[in-house]
Amino acid sequence: MSNFEVRTYDAAGRLGELTVPRAGVTVETPTLMPVVNPHVQTVAPSTLESEFGAEILITNSYILHGSDELREPALERGLHDLLDFSGAIMTDSGSFQLAEYGEIDVTTEEILTFQYDIGSDIGTPVDIPTPPDVAREQATEELATTQERLERAGEVDAGEMLVTAPVQGSTHPDLRERAAREAAGTGLDVFPLGAVVPLMNEYRYDDLVDVVAACKRGLGERGPVHLFGAGHPMMFALAAALGCDLFDSAAYALYARDDRYLTVRGTEQLDDLAYFPCECPVCTAHEPDAVREMADDDREELLARHNLHVTYGEIRTVRQAIRGGNLLELVDSRARGHPTMLDGYRTLLDHAAQLERTDRVSKDAFFHTSTESARRPEVLRHQQRLDRFELAGDEVLLTEGSSNSDYDETWGVVPPFGPYPRGLSETYPLTAEVPDRTDRRAYEVAADGVARLVDLHPDVSFTLVHDDWPATALERVPDRVRLRDLHARE
Ligand SMILES: [Zn+2]
């Protein structure tokens, strides 16, 4: 039986429940796993739980394994007691250290057994985090090693501990997809997408989207999917729309140490802030000037708390958007925070057909809020399904205006969807709110819809009455369609 259940979808984003049997808890997803450094706790795990509502956290078993002072207490008391946290605890294996320093001194069997012995709820084998842009040969070779370790991980007696199956493959989409398919086939429980941190550090959100989309193709609807190292709230909506369920944040603490202040639109330096653009308890109770004057430790803790409030706030915002069916409107709005986020959103829409597969058929309203809206999966789906409708008669009118009995049948037309049977005018997504001053792209996509309908009915004669469409849209309409402007005098 699967330990992960999806309750509802929006695009490929999903509200789900991850059952963690060893912890005896069910974690709602998408969610954040704060990274807790066993040696340095900027915000105590018990505070993460009581004040921020953390249901799950992640810590590094390799650090505990190598620590003279913490190794024995972890084994004797168990992780939950050591960290004072009653939710689910996931442990990492040292793969990150392997990537940073080139070698580590444990095997997958040793570190998984150690994770089990210290009471971890979700354990991780030692995979090979292949960085972006490496040659295909290297990525393939390292993938074989990762796959072999996943197989060995499957053989370790882990009791009720869930075990992750990391997906690697660098920036080669076909390798990522294959690795994901193999990971899904292992029978392991959680699927971290590995070695994507360099992409995020370099603001390569377009490449990140391609990598995640490839992994998702291989995983199918298996889950939960963990975007390893993704802790900046600015990108949660984008990643959630692709079907990522778990994020982990070391950023809240690391950024705080450098006086960096997280927002959903990007990162600010404390020095640059005259005002705190945030409603959290930290920002309503303090002025930036006063925080700058504080002792290092106090300032770091306050900034970490603000960073956590913003990060958890964005998780709730993403959940509500999935539930409300407006996740893509949220992605659209977050994409305006940074040009590279816009690249990420545009790349997401390159995968509209993939998102369409799980997107719900009906939602409250489609808000056409940008040029990108015309490329959303709802538009694609509408145009793909034009072959499901019968056309009665030889003379058909497609119009943005009213019906005309001179024709055998009248269909409506609305940018960006294109033509639709009038009976559908009150159904999603044709109830879309589209601005009066919409952009050229919406008309062009509507024209593509007209072209598709016309191609489906070679024996029907069509007339299109449009409301001042631009020439770039009209030239996409097949030549045999008679064109009339809605307001032209005849
Ligand atoms: Zn704040």
Short mmCIF file of C-alpha atoms and ligand atoms in Angstrom, two decimals:
data_model
loop_
_atom_site.label_atom_id
_atom_site.label_comp_id
_atom_site.label_asym_id
_atom_site.label_seq_id
_atom_site.Cartn_x
_atom_site.Cartn_y
_atom_site.Cartn_z
CA MET A 1 0.00 0.00 0.00
CA SER A 2 1.24 3.44 -0.82
CA ASN A 3 2.10 5.80 1.99
CA PHE A 4 1.20 8.83 -0.12
CA GLU A 5 -2.26 9.86 -1.21
CA VAL A 6 -3.27 12.78 -3.40
CA ARG A 7 -6.46 14.56 -2.40
CA THR A 8 -6.69 17.12 -5.18
CA TYR A 9 -4.78 18.38 -8.21
CA ASP A 10 -4.24 21.73 -9.85
CA ALA A 11 -2.08 21.49 -12.98
CA ALA A 12 0.46 18.87 -11.80
CA GLY A 13 0.39 20.38 -8.30
CA ARG A 14 -1.18 18.28 -5.61
CA LEU A 15 -2.49 18.44 -2.09
CA GLY A 16 -1.50 15.17 -0.52
CA GLU A 17 -0.98 13.22 2.65
CA LEU A 18 2.22 11.43 3.51
CA THR A 19 1.78 8.77 6.16
CA VAL A 20 4.97 8.26 8.15
CA PRO A 21 4.36 5.03 10.07
CA ARG A 22 7.43 5.06 12.28
CA ALA A 23 6.58 8.55 13.59
CA GLY A 24 2.90 7.72 13.79
CA VAL A 25 2.02 10.94 11.95
CA THR A 26 0.45 12.01 8.69
CA VAL A 27 2.07 15.01 7.03
CA GLU A 28 0.08 17.30 4.78
CA THR A 29 1.85 18.18 1.51
CA PRO A 30 3.17 20.33 -0.09
CA THR A 31 5.25 21.02 2.95
CA LEU A 32 8.53 22.34 4.17
CA MET A 33 11.15 20.36 6.03
CA PRO A 34 13.37 22.80 7.91
CA VAL A 35 16.98 21.62 7.90
CA VAL A 36 18.21 21.22 11.45
CA ASN A 37 21.96 21.18 11.98
CA PRO A 38 22.51 18.93 15.00
CA HIS A 39 25.35 21.18 16.18
CA VAL A 40 23.88 24.65 15.54
CA GLN A 41 20.19 25.20 16.14
CA THR A 42 19.29 28.73 15.11
CA VAL A 43 15.66 27.98 16.01
CA ALA A 44 15.07 24.96 18.26
CA PRO A 45 13.12 22.05 16.72
CA SER A 46 10.55 22.28 19.54
CA THR A 47 9.95 25.91 18.52
CA LEU A 48 9.66 24.91 14.86
CA GLU A 49 6.93 22.55 15.98
CA SER A 50 5.05 24.75 18.47
CA GLU A 51 5.34 28.17 16.81
CA PHE A 52 5.65 27.38 13.11
CA GLY A 53 3.61 24.20 12.91
CA ALA A 54 6.46 22.08 11.50
CA GLU A 55 5.19 18.52 10.99
CA ILE A 56 8.46 17.21 9.59
CA LEU A 57 12.11 18.21 9.60
CA ILE A 58 15.30 16.95 8.07
CA THR A 59 18.69 16.48 9.67
CA ASN A 60 21.94 14.93 8.56
CA SER A 61 22.74 11.44 9.83
CA TYR A 62 26.24 11.64 8.41
CA ILE A 63 27.07 14.56 10.71
CA LEU A 64 25.70 12.62 13.70
CA HIS A 65 27.55 9.48 12.63
CA GLY A 66 30.83 11.38 12.54
CA SER A 67 30.31 13.36 15.74
CA ASP A 68 32.15 12.25 18.89
CA GLU A 69 29.74 14.13 21.12
CA LEU A 70 26.41 13.33 19.39
CA ARG A 71 26.80 9.84 17.95
CA GLU A 72 26.31 7.92 21.20
CA PRO A 73 23.48 10.13 22.54
CA ALA A 74 21.68 9.75 19.19
CA LEU A 75 21.99 5.97 19.42
CA GLU A 76 21.00 5.82 23.08
CA ARG A 77 18.19 8.35 23.23
CA GLY A 78 17.00 8.38 19.64
CA LEU A 79 16.65 11.36 17.32
CA HIS A 80 13.25 12.53 18.54
CA ASP A 81 14.46 12.86 22.09
CA LEU A 82 17.84 14.30 21.08
CA LEU A 83 16.26 17.01 18.94
CA ASP A 84 13.13 17.36 21.07
CA PHE A 85 10.76 16.99 18.13
CA SER A 86 7.68 14.77 17.98
CA GLY A 87 6.84 15.06 14.26
CA ALA A 88 8.45 13.11 11.44
CA ILE A 89 12.23 13.24 11.04
CA MET A 90 13.93 12.58 7.75
CA THR A 91 17.66 12.01 7.62
CA ASP A 92 20.12 12.69 4.86
CA SER A 93 23.02 10.33 4.27
CA GLY A 94 26.14 12.30 3.49
CA SER A 95 25.63 12.50 -0.26
CA PHE A 96 25.96 16.26 0.01
CA GLN A 97 29.31 15.86 1.78
CA LEU A 98 30.28 13.39 -0.92
CA ALA A 99 29.54 16.00 -3.57
CA GLU A 100 31.38 18.74 -1.65
CA TYR A 101 34.47 16.86 -0.48
CA GLY A 102 34.73 13.97 -2.94
CA GLU A 103 34.59 11.14 -0.43
CA ILE A 104 32.85 9.87 2.67
CA ASP A 105 33.63 6.95 4.94
CA VAL A 106 30.36 5.01 5.10
CA THR A 107 28.52 2.65 2.78
CA THR A 108 24.81 2.79 2.00
CA GLU A 109 24.19 -0.26 4.23
CA GLU A 110 26.11 1.25 7.17
CA ILE A 111 24.49 4.66 7.02
CA LEU A 112 20.97 3.31 6.47
CA THR A 113 21.38 0.94 9.42
CA PHE A 114 22.67 3.86 11.49
CA GLN A 115 19.67 5.97 10.46
CA TYR A 116 17.38 3.15 11.52
CA ASP A 117 19.24 2.74 14.83
CA ILE A 118 18.90 6.41 15.76
CA GLY A 119 15.17 6.32 15.10
CA SER A 120 14.91 8.14 11.78
CA ASP A 121 11.46 8.01 10.18
CA ILE A 122 12.66 8.48 6.61
CA GLY A 123 16.15 7.30 5.71
CA THR A 124 18.34 8.02 2.70
CA PRO A 125 20.93 5.87 0.88
CA VAL A 126 24.23 7.33 -0.36
CA ASP A 127 23.52 8.34 -3.94
CA ILE A 128 25.93 10.12 -6.30
CA PRO A 129 24.80 13.75 -6.78
CA THR A 130 25.89 14.39 -10.34
CA PRO A 131 26.10 18.17 -10.91
CA PRO A 132 24.47 19.97 -13.86
CA ASP A 133 26.12 20.12 -17.28
CA VAL A 134 28.43 17.10 -16.93
CA ALA A 135 29.08 14.93 -19.97
CA ARG A 136 26.54 12.27 -20.70
CA GLU A 137 29.08 9.52 -20.10
CA GLN A 138 29.80 10.63 -16.53
CA ALA A 139 26.11 11.13 -15.75
CA THR A 140 25.31 7.64 -17.06
CA GLU A 141 28.12 6.00 -15.09
CA GLU A 142 27.20 7.71 -11.83
CA LEU A 143 23.56 6.88 -12.38
CA ALA A 144 24.44 3.19 -12.56
CA THR A 145 26.14 3.50 -9.15
CA THR A 146 23.14 5.31 -7.68
CA GLN A 147 20.80 2.66 -9.05
CA GLU A 148 22.91 -0.13 -7.57
CA ARG A 149 22.81 1.63 -4.17
CA LEU A 150 19.03 2.01 -4.37
CA GLU A 151 18.77 -1.71 -4.94
CA ARG A 152 20.98 -2.38 -1.93
CA ALA A 153 18.93 0.11 0.10
CA GLY A 154 15.85 -1.91 -0.76
CA GLU A 155 17.50 -4.95 0.83
CA VAL A 156 18.38 -3.30 4.16
CA ASP A 157 15.92 -4.27 6.89
CA ALA A 158 14.51 -0.84 7.68
CA GLY A 159 11.39 -1.93 9.55
CA GLU A 160 8.79 0.83 9.39
CA MET A 161 11.35 3.47 8.36
CA LEU A 162 10.52 4.87 4.93
CA VAL A 163 13.48 4.97 2.55
CA THR A 164 14.12 7.49 -0.20
CA ALA A 165 15.10 6.75 -3.79
CA PRO A 166 16.99 9.82 -5.06
CA VAL A 167 16.75 10.63 -8.76
CA GLN A 168 19.92 11.87 -10.48
CA GLY A 169 20.97 12.32 -14.11
CA SER A 170 22.43 15.83 -14.23
CA THR A 171 20.80 18.10 -16.84
CA HIS A 172 20.11 15.30 -19.33
CA PRO A 173 16.30 15.03 -19.46
CA ASP A 174 16.25 11.49 -20.87
CA LEU A 175 18.64 10.27 -18.14
CA ARG A 176 16.54 11.97 -15.46
CA GLU A 177 13.41 10.36 -16.85
CA ARG A 178 15.00 6.91 -16.96
CA ALA A 179 16.45 7.30 -13.46
CA ALA A 180 13.04 8.32 -12.19
CA ARG A 181 11.40 5.30 -13.78
CA GLU A 182 14.00 3.05 -12.14
CA ALA A 183 13.55 4.80 -8.78
CA ALA A 184 9.79 4.31 -9.02
CA GLY A 185 10.42 0.63 -9.74
CA THR A 186 12.46 0.06 -6.56
CA GLY A 187 9.44 0.02 -4.28
CA LEU A 188 11.09 2.69 -2.10
CA ASP A 189 8.93 5.42 -0.61
CA VAL A 190 10.04 9.02 -1.20
CA PHE A 191 11.64 10.48 -4.32
CA PRO A 192 14.17 13.27 -3.85
CA LEU A 193 15.24 15.01 -7.06
CA GLY A 194 18.94 15.45 -6.42
CA ALA A 195 21.74 17.83 -7.36
CA VAL A 196 19.49 20.70 -8.42
CA VAL A 197 20.96 23.21 -5.94
CA PRO A 198 23.57 24.53 -8.43
CA LEU A 199 20.71 25.32 -10.84
CA MET A 200 18.87 27.28 -8.16
CA ASN A 201 22.03 29.06 -6.99
CA GLU A 202 22.61 30.24 -10.55
CA TYR A 203 18.96 31.25 -11.01
CA ARG A 204 18.58 28.71 -13.84
CA TYR A 205 14.88 28.17 -13.21
CA ASP A 206 14.25 27.29 -16.86
CA ASP A 207 16.73 24.39 -16.69
CA LEU A 208 15.37 23.41 -13.28
CA VAL A 209 11.86 23.15 -14.71
CA ASP A 210 13.07 20.92 -17.55
CA VAL A 211 14.88 18.65 -15.08
CA VAL A 212 11.88 18.36 -12.76
CA ALA A 213 9.46 17.79 -15.65
CA ALA A 214 11.68 14.97 -16.93
CA CYS A 215 11.83 13.34 -13.49
CA LYS A 216 8.06 13.61 -13.16
CA ARG A 217 7.55 11.89 -16.51
CA GLY A 218 9.56 8.94 -15.21
CA LEU A 219 7.88 8.86 -11.79
CA GLY A 220 4.34 9.14 -13.08
CA GLU A 221 2.04 9.85 -10.19
CA ARG A 222 4.34 8.23 -7.62
CA GLY A 223 5.21 10.38 -4.68
CA PRO A 224 5.97 12.21 -2.62
CA VAL A 225 8.54 14.11 -4.68
CA HIS A 226 11.17 16.04 -2.76
CA LEU A 227 12.92 18.93 -4.49
CA PHE A 228 16.20 18.55 -2.67
CA GLY A 229 17.71 21.81 -1.45
CA ALA A 230 14.78 24.00 -2.49
CA GLY A 231 14.21 26.36 0.40
CA HIS A 232 13.52 29.76 -1.13
CA PRO A 233 9.79 30.57 -0.94
CA MET A 234 9.96 32.48 -4.23
CA MET A 235 10.02 29.20 -6.16
CA PHE A 236 7.56 27.03 -4.19
CA ALA A 237 4.56 27.79 -6.42
CA LEU A 238 6.52 27.03 -9.59
CA ALA A 239 7.88 23.76 -8.20
CA ALA A 240 4.52 22.75 -6.72
CA ALA A 241 2.83 23.29 -10.10
CA LEU A 242 5.20 20.66 -11.51
CA GLY A 243 4.20 18.21 -8.79
CA CYS A 244 6.88 18.66 -6.13
CA ASP A 245 5.55 17.85 -2.66
CA LEU A 246 8.45 18.35 -0.26
CA PHE A 247 10.86 21.24 0.09
CA ASP A 248 13.72 21.53 2.55
CA SER A 249 15.01 24.75 3.87
CA ALA A 250 18.43 25.47 5.21
CA ALA A 251 17.96 28.90 3.65
CA TYR A 252 15.99 30.28 6.58
CA ALA A 253 19.05 29.88 8.83
CA LEU A 254 21.88 30.33 6.33
CA TYR A 255 20.40 33.54 4.94
CA ALA A 256 19.76 34.90 8.41
CA ARG A 257 23.44 34.43 9.22
CA ASP A 258 24.31 36.72 6.29
CA ASP A 259 21.64 39.35 7.13
CA ARG A 260 19.52 38.22 4.20
CA TYR A 261 15.76 38.62 4.41
CA LEU A 262 13.54 36.24 2.40
CA THR A 263 10.44 37.39 0.55
CA VAL A 264 8.21 35.63 -1.96
CA ARG A 265 9.62 37.95 -4.62
CA GLY A 266 13.29 37.36 -3.86
CA THR A 267 15.92 38.20 -1.25
CA GLU A 268 16.65 41.53 0.41
CA GLN A 269 19.71 42.63 2.36
CA LEU A 270 18.87 43.87 5.84
CA ASP A 271 21.10 46.90 5.16
CA ASP A 272 18.90 47.94 2.23
CA LEU A 273 15.62 47.86 4.14
CA ALA A 274 14.10 51.03 5.54
CA TYR A 275 10.82 49.14 6.13
CA PHE A 276 9.97 45.48 6.64
CA PRO A 277 7.56 44.54 3.81
CA CYS A 278 5.95 41.76 5.86
CA GLU A 279 3.18 41.21 8.41
CA CYS A 280 4.83 38.49 10.50
CA PRO A 281 5.23 38.92 14.28
CA VAL A 282 8.92 39.79 13.88
CA CYS A 283 8.34 42.49 11.30
CA THR A 284 5.36 44.06 13.03
CA ALA A 285 7.26 44.28 16.33
CA HIS A 286 10.59 45.61 15.01
CA GLU A 287 12.03 48.31 12.77
CA PRO A 288 14.97 47.47 10.46
CA ASP A 289 17.12 50.14 12.17
CA ALA A 290 16.64 48.52 15.56
CA VAL A 291 17.37 45.03 14.22
CA ARG A 292 20.61 46.26 12.62
CA GLU A 293 21.75 47.47 16.04
CA MET A 294 21.22 44.12 17.74
CA ALA A 295 23.89 41.65 18.82
CA ASP A 296 24.74 39.11 16.10
CA ASP A 297 22.96 36.15 17.72
CA ASP A 298 19.74 38.05 18.40
CA ARG A 299 19.66 39.53 14.93
CA GLU A 300 20.30 36.14 13.36
CA GLU A 301 17.50 34.52 15.33
CA LEU A 302 15.01 37.27 14.50
CA LEU A 303 15.83 37.11 10.80
CA ALA A 304 15.60 33.31 10.88
CA ARG A 305 12.17 33.61 12.46
CA HIS A 306 11.01 36.07 9.83
CA ASN A 307 12.43 33.79 7.12
CA LEU A 308 10.50 30.85 8.58
CA HIS A 309 7.25 32.83 8.80
CA VAL A 310 7.52 33.83 5.15
CA THR A 311 8.47 30.31 4.10
CA TYR A 312 5.62 28.59 5.93
CA GLY A 313 3.27 31.37 4.83
CA GLU A 314 4.09 30.62 1.21
CA ILE A 315 3.51 26.89 1.79
CA ARG A 316 0.00 27.74 3.06
CA THR A 317 -0.54 30.09 0.12
CA VAL A 318 0.44 27.32 -2.31
CA ARG A 319 -1.87 24.81 -0.58
CA GLN A 320 -4.79 27.21 -0.70
CA ALA A 321 -4.09 27.96 -4.38
CA ILE A 322 -4.15 24.24 -5.23
CA ARG A 323 -7.36 23.84 -3.31
CA GLY A 324 -8.90 26.91 -4.94
CA GLY A 325 -7.73 25.88 -8.42
CA ASN A 326 -5.68 29.03 -8.98
CA LEU A 327 -2.15 27.70 -8.58
CA LEU A 328 -1.14 28.86 -12.06
CA GLU A 329 -2.36 32.38 -11.29
CA LEU A 330 -0.08 32.25 -8.24
CA VAL A 331 2.85 31.01 -10.34
CA ASP A 332 2.14 33.80 -12.81
CA SER A 333 2.24 36.38 -10.07
CA ARG A 334 5.40 34.97 -8.45
CA ALA A 335 7.07 34.88 -11.87
CA ARG A 336 7.04 38.69 -11.86
CA GLY A 337 9.48 38.77 -8.93
CA HIS A 338 12.55 38.08 -11.03
CA PRO A 339 13.19 37.73 -14.78
CA THR A 340 14.65 34.26 -14.27
CA MET A 341 11.44 33.19 -12.52
CA LEU A 342 9.58 34.31 -15.62
CA ASP A 343 11.89 32.07 -17.65
CA GLY A 344 10.95 29.26 -15.28
CA TYR A 345 7.23 29.94 -15.74
CA ARG A 346 7.53 30.09 -19.52
CA THR A 347 9.43 26.81 -19.47
CA LEU A 348 6.72 25.32 -17.25
CA LEU A 349 4.20 26.19 -19.96
CA ASP A 350 6.37 24.36 -22.52
CA HIS A 351 5.19 21.32 -20.54
CA ALA A 352 1.50 22.30 -20.65
CA ALA A 353 0.52 18.91 -22.10
CA GLN A 354 2.19 17.17 -19.17
CA LEU A 355 0.43 19.44 -16.66
CA GLU A 356 -2.87 18.92 -18.46
CA ARG A 357 -2.92 15.20 -17.68
CA THR A 358 -3.68 15.75 -14.00
CA ASP A 359 -5.24 19.22 -14.13
CA ARG A 360 -8.80 19.27 -12.84
CA VAL A 361 -11.50 19.68 -15.42
CA SER A 362 -13.45 22.25 -13.45
CA LYS A 363 -12.33 25.11 -11.24
CA ASP A 364 -13.85 28.37 -10.06
CA ALA A 365 -12.57 30.78 -12.67
CA PHE A 366 -9.75 31.17 -15.14
CA PHE A 367 -8.10 34.57 -14.76
CA HIS A 368 -6.27 35.65 -17.87
CA THR A 369 -3.61 37.76 -16.21
CA SER A 370 -0.68 37.80 -18.61
CA THR A 371 0.61 36.90 -22.06
CA GLU A 372 1.59 33.54 -20.59
CA SER A 373 -2.04 32.71 -19.69
CA ALA A 374 -2.69 31.84 -23.34
CA ARG A 375 -0.31 28.89 -23.02
CA ARG A 376 -1.95 27.35 -19.96
CA PRO A 377 -3.04 23.69 -19.98
CA GLU A 378 -6.74 24.69 -19.90
CA VAL A 379 -6.36 26.39 -23.29
CA LEU A 380 -4.48 23.45 -24.73
CA ARG A 381 -7.11 21.03 -23.45
CA HIS A 382 -9.99 23.05 -24.89
CA GLN A 383 -8.39 23.10 -28.33
CA GLN A 384 -7.43 19.42 -28.21
CA ARG A 385 -11.02 18.51 -27.42
CA LEU A 386 -12.56 20.36 -30.34
CA ASP A 387 -12.78 16.99 -32.08
CA ARG A 388 -15.39 15.87 -29.55
CA PHE A 389 -18.09 18.18 -30.86
CA GLU A 390 -20.41 17.62 -33.81
CA LEU A 391 -21.03 20.45 -36.22
CA ALA A 392 -24.53 20.51 -37.74
CA GLY A 393 -24.83 22.02 -41.20
CA ASP A 394 -22.66 23.28 -44.03
CA GLU A 395 -22.47 26.97 -43.09
CA VAL A 396 -21.05 27.71 -39.63
CA LEU A 397 -20.56 31.09 -38.01
CA LEU A 398 -17.80 31.58 -35.43
CA THR A 399 -18.33 34.90 -33.72
CA GLU A 400 -17.40 37.14 -30.83
CA GLY A 401 -20.81 38.75 -31.37
CA SER A 402 -24.34 37.33 -31.32
CA SER A 403 -25.91 34.41 -33.20
CA ASN A 404 -27.15 34.80 -36.75
CA SER A 405 -29.95 32.61 -38.14
CA ASP A 406 -28.58 32.94 -41.68
CA TYR A 407 -26.13 30.23 -40.68
CA ASP A 408 -26.81 26.57 -39.92
CA GLU A 409 -24.98 26.88 -36.60
CA THR A 410 -23.32 29.60 -34.56
CA TRP A 411 -20.36 29.00 -32.25
CA GLY A 412 -18.89 31.55 -29.85
CA VAL A 413 -15.25 32.63 -29.98
CA VAL A 414 -13.24 33.88 -27.01
CA PRO A 415 -9.53 34.63 -26.84
CA PRO A 416 -7.36 32.77 -25.94
CA PHE A 417 -9.51 29.60 -26.21
CA GLY A 418 -10.89 30.10 -29.72
CA PRO A 419 -14.19 28.63 -30.91
CA TYR A 420 -16.64 26.81 -28.61
CA PRO A 421 -20.18 25.47 -28.82
CA ARG A 422 -22.53 28.04 -27.31
CA GLY A 423 -23.85 25.48 -24.83
CA LEU A 424 -20.46 25.53 -23.09
CA SER A 425 -20.39 29.27 -22.45
CA GLU A 426 -21.18 28.84 -18.74
CA THR A 427 -18.65 26.05 -18.12
CA TYR A 428 -15.03 26.18 -17.04
CA PRO A 429 -12.72 27.42 -18.50
CA LEU A 430 -14.90 29.40 -20.93
CA THR A 431 -16.19 31.45 -18.03
CA ALA A 432 -12.67 32.95 -18.04
CA GLU A 433 -12.16 36.54 -16.97
CA VAL A 434 -10.18 38.08 -19.83
CA PRO A 435 -9.14 41.74 -19.84
CA ASP A 436 -10.74 43.96 -22.50
CA ARG A 437 -7.28 45.16 -23.43
CA THR A 438 -5.87 41.71 -23.92
CA ASP A 439 -2.66 41.10 -25.78
CA ARG A 440 -1.82 39.88 -29.23
CA ARG A 441 -0.81 36.42 -28.06
CA ALA A 442 -4.34 35.65 -26.80
CA TYR A 443 -5.79 36.43 -30.26
CA GLU A 444 -3.10 34.39 -31.98
CA VAL A 445 -3.85 31.35 -29.83
CA ALA A 446 -7.59 31.81 -30.44
CA ALA A 447 -6.80 31.87 -34.18
CA ASP A 448 -4.93 28.57 -33.76
CA GLY A 449 -8.11 27.16 -32.22
CA VAL A 450 -10.10 28.33 -35.22
CA ALA A 451 -7.55 26.70 -37.53
CA ARG A 452 -7.84 23.41 -35.65
CA LEU A 453 -11.64 23.38 -35.87
CA VAL A 454 -11.56 24.25 -39.55
CA ASP A 455 -9.07 21.45 -40.24
CA LEU A 456 -11.36 18.99 -38.43
CA HIS A 457 -14.25 19.83 -40.78
CA PRO A 458 -12.95 20.04 -44.35
CA ASP A 459 -16.47 20.02 -45.84
CA VAL A 460 -17.90 22.84 -43.74
CA SER A 461 -17.80 26.48 -44.79
CA PHE A 462 -16.78 28.87 -41.99
CA THR A 463 -17.21 32.57 -41.34
CA LEU A 464 -15.28 34.21 -38.49
CA VAL A 465 -16.60 37.45 -37.02
CA HIS A 466 -13.84 38.89 -34.86
CA ASP A 467 -13.56 42.01 -32.77
CA ASP A 468 -10.61 43.84 -34.33
CA TRP A 469 -8.08 40.98 -34.15
CA PRO A 470 -4.50 41.95 -35.01
CA ALA A 471 -3.06 40.95 -38.39
CA THR A 472 -0.68 38.46 -36.71
CA ALA A 473 -3.73 36.54 -35.48
CA LEU A 474 -5.75 36.79 -38.70
CA GLU A 475 -2.89 35.40 -40.75
CA ARG A 476 -3.06 32.18 -38.69
CA VAL A 477 -6.67 31.61 -39.76
CA PRO A 478 -6.90 29.29 -42.81
CA ASP A 479 -7.53 31.09 -46.12
CA ARG A 480 -10.86 29.40 -46.75
CA VAL A 481 -12.46 31.05 -43.68
CA ARG A 482 -14.43 34.21 -44.54
CA LEU A 483 -13.38 37.03 -42.21
CA ARG A 484 -15.56 39.88 -40.98
CA ASP A 485 -14.84 42.50 -38.36
CA LEU A 486 -17.55 42.71 -35.71
CA HIS A 487 -17.78 46.51 -35.94
CA ALA A 488 -17.14 46.97 -39.65
CA ARG A 489 -20.00 48.67 -41.53
CA GLU A 490 -21.09 46.78 -44.60
ZN ZN B 1 8.44 39.18 8.60
#
